[in-house]
JSON list of C-alpha atoms and ligand atoms in Angstrom, two decimals:
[
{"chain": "A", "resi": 1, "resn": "UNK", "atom": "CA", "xyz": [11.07, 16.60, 2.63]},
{"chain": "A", "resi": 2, "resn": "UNK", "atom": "CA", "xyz": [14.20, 14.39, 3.57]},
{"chain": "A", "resi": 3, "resn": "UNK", "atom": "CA", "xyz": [14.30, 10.37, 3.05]},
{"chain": "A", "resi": 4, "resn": "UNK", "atom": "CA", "xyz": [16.16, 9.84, 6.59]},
{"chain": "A", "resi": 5, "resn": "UNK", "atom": "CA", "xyz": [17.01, 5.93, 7.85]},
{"chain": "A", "resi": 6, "resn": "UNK", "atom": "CA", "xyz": [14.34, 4.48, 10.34]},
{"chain": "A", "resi": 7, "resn": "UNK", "atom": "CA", "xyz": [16.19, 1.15, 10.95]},
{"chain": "A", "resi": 8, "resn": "UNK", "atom": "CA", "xyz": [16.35, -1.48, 9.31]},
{"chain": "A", "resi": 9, "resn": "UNK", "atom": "CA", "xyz": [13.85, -4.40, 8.80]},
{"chain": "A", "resi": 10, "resn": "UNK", "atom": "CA", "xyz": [14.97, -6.30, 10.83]},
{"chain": "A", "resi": 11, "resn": "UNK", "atom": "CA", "xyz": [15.24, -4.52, 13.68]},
{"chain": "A", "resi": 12, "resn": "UNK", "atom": "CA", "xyz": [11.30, -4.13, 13.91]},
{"chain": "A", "resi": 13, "resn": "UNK", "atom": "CA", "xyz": [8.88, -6.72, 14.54]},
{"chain": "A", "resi": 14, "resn": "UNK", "atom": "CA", "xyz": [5.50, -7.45, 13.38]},
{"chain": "A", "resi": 15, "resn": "UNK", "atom": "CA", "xyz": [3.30, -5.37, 16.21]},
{"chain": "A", "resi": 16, "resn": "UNK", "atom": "CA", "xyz": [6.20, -2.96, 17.11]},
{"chain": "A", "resi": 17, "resn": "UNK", "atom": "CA", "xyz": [6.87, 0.78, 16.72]},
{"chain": "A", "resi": 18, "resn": "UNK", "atom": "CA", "xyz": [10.03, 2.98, 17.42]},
{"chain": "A", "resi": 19, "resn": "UNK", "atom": "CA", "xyz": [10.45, 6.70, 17.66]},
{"chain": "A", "resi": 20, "resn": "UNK", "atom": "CA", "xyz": [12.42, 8.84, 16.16]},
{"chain": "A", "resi": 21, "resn": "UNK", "atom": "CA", "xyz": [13.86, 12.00, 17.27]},
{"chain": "A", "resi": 22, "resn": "UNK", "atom": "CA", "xyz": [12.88, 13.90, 14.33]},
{"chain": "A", "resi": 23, "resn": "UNK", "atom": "CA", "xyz": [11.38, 17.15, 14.49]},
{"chain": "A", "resi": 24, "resn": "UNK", "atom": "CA", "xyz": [8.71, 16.85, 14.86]},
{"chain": "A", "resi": 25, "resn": "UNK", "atom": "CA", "xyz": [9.28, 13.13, 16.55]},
{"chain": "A", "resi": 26, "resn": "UNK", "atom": "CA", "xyz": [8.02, 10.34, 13.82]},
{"chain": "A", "resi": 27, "resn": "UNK", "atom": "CA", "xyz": [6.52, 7.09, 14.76]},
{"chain": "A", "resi": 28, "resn": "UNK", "atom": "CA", "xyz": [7.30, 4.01, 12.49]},
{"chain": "A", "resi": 29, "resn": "UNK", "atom": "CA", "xyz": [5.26, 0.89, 13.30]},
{"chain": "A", "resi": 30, "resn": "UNK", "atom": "CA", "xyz": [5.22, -2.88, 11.88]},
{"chain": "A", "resi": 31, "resn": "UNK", "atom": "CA", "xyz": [1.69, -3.79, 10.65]},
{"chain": "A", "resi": 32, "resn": "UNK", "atom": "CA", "xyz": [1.67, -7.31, 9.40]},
{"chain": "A", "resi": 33, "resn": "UNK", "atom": "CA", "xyz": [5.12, -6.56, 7.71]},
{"chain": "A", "resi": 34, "resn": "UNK", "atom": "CA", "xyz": [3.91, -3.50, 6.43]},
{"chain": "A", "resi": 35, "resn": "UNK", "atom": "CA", "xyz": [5.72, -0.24, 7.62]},
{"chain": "A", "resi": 36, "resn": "UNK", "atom": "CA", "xyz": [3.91, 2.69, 8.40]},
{"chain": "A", "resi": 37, "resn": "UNK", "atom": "CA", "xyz": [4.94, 6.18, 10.15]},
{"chain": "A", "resi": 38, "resn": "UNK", "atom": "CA", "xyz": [3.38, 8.88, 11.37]},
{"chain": "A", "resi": 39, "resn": "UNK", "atom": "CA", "xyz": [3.64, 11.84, 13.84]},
{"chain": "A", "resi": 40, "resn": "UNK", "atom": "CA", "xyz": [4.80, 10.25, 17.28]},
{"chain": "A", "resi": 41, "resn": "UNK", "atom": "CA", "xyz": [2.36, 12.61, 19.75]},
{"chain": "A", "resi": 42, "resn": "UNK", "atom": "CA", "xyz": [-0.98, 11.60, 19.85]},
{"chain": "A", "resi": 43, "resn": "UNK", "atom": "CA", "xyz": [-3.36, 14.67, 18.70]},
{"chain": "A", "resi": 44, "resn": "UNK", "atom": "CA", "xyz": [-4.77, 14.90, 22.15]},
{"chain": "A", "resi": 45, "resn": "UNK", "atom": "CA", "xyz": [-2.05, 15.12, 24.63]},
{"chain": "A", "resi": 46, "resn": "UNK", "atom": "CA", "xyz": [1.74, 14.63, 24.73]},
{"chain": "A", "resi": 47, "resn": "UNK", "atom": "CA", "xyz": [2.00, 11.08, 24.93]},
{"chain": "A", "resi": 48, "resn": "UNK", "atom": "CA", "xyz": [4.42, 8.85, 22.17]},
{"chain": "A", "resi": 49, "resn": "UNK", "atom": "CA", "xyz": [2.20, 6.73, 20.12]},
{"chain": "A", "resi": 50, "resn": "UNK", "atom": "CA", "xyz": [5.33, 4.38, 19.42]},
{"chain": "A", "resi": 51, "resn": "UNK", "atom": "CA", "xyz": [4.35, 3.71, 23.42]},
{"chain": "A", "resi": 52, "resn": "UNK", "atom": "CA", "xyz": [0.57, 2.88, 22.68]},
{"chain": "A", "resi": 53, "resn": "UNK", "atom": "CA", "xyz": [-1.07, -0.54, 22.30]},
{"chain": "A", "resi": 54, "resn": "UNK", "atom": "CA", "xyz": [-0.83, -1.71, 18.96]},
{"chain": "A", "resi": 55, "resn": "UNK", "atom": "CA", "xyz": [-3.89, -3.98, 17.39]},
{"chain": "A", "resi": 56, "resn": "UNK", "atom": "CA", "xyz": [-5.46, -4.60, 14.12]},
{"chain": "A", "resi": 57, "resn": "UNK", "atom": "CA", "xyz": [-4.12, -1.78, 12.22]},
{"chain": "A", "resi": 58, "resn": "UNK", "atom": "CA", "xyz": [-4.61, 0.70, 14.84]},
{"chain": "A", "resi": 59, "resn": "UNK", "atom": "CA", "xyz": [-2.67, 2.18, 17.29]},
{"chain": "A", "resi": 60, "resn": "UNK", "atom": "CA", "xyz": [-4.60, 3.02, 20.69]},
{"chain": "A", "resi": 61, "resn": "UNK", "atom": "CA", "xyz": [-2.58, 6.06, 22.85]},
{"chain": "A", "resi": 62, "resn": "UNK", "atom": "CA", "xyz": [-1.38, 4.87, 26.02]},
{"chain": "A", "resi": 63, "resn": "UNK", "atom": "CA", "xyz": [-2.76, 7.70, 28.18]},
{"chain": "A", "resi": 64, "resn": "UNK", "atom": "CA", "xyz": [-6.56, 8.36, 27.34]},
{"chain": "A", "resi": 65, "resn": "UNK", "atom": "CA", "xyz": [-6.78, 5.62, 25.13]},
{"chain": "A", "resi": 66, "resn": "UNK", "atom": "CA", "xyz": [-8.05, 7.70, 21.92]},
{"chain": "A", "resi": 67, "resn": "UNK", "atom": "CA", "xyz": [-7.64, 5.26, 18.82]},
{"chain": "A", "resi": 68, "resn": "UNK", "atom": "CA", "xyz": [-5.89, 5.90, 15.61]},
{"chain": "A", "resi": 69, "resn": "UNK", "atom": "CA", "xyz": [-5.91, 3.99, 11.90]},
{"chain": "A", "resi": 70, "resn": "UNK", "atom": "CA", "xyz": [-1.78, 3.30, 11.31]},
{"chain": "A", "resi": 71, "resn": "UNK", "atom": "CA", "xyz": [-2.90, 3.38, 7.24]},
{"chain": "A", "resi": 72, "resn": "UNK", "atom": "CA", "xyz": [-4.57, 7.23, 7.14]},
{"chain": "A", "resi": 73, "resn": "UNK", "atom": "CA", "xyz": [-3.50, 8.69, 10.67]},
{"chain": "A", "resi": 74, "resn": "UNK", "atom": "CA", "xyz": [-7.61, 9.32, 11.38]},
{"chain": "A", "resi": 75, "resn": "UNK", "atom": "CA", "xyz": [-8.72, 9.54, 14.78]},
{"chain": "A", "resi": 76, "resn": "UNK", "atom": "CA", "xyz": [-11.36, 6.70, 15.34]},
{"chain": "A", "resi": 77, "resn": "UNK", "atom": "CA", "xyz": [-12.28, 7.23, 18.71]},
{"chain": "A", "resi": 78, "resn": "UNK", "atom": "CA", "xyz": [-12.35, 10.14, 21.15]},
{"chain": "A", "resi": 79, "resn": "UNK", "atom": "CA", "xyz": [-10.86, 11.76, 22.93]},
{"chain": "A", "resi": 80, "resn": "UNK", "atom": "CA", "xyz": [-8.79, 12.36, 19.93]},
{"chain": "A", "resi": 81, "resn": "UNK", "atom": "CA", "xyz": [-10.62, 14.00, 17.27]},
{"chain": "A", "resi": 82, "resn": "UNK", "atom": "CA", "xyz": [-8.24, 15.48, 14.83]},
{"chain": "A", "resi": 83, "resn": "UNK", "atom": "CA", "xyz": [-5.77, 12.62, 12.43]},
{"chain": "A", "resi": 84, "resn": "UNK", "atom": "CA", "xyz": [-1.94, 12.48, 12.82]},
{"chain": "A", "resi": 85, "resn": "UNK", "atom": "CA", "xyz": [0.46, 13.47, 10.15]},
{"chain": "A", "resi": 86, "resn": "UNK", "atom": "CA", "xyz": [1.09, 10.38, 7.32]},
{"chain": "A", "resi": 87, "resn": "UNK", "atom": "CA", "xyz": [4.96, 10.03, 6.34]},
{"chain": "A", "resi": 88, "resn": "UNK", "atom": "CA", "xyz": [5.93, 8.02, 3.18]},
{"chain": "A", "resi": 89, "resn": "UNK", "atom": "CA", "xyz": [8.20, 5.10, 3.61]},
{"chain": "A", "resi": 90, "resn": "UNK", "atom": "CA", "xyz": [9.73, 2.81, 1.91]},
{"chain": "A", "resi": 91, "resn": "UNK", "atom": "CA", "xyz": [11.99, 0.01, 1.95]},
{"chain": "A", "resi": 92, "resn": "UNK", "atom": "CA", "xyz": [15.76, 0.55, 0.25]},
{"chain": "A", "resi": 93, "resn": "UNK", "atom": "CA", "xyz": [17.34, -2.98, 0.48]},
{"chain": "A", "resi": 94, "resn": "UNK", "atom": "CA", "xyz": [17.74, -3.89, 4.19]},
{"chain": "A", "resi": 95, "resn": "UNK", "atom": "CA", "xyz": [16.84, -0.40, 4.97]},
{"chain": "A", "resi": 96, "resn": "UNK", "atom": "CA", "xyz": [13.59, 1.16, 6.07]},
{"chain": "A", "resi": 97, "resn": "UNK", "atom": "CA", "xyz": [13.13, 4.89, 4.80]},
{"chain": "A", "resi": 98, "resn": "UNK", "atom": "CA", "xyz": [11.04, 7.66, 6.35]},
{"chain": "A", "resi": 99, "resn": "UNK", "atom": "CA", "xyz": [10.49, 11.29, 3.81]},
{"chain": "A", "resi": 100, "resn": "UNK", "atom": "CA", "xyz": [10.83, 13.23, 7.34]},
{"chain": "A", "resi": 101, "resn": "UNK", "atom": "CA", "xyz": [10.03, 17.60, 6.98]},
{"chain": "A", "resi": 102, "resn": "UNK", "atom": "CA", "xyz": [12.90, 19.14, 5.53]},
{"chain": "A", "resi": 103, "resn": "UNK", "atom": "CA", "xyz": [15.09, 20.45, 9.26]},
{"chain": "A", "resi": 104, "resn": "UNK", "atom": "CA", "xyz": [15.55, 16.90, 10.22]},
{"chain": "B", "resi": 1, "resn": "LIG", "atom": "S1", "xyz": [-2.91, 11.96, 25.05]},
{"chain": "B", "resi": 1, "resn": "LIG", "atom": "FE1", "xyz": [-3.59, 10.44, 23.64]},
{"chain": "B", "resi": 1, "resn": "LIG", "atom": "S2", "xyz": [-5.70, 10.18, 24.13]},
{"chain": "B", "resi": 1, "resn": "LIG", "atom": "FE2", "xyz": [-5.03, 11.72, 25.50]}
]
């Protein structure tokens, strides 16, 4: 695993995600100030999570609606039923880190 640079934190909002073109692509998201990533593509289709509808800890996929906990990456609600991929983070100064798979 590789610590890679998300953004910094000021660059995203309480209630916001971003994307990264990692491989495979890594979502980062703003929960109450608390940053969170996971894998990007929702476990049921193709679709960006960073895109989806984000509530209450939970990020809900913009194309079939399947719901996701932002903490542990488990599918609450079908049609998703398997969880997405956790990624550490953490915060170095002004930065926000990622530990991305090692080709990125
Ligand atoms: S692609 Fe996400 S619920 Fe279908």
């Amino acid at each position: 695993m590789t610590w890679i640079r998300a953004c910094s934190v000021d660059e995203l909002d309480d209630g916001d995600a971003l994307r990264l073109d990692t491989t495979p692509p890594i979502a980062v998201f703003n929960v109450e100030g608390e940053f969170l990533a996971l894998a990007d593509v929702c476990t049921h289709g193709q679709s960006s999570l960073a895109d989806g509808y984000i509530e209450g800890g939970q990020v809900e996929c913009a194309w079939h609606f399947a719901k996701f906990d932002l903490r542990t990456g488990a599918a609450l609600t079908l049609p998703a039923t398997a969880p997405l991929c956790t990624y550490q983070v953490r915060i170095d100064g002004s930065d926000v880190m990622v530990e991305a798979p090692d080709e990125n």
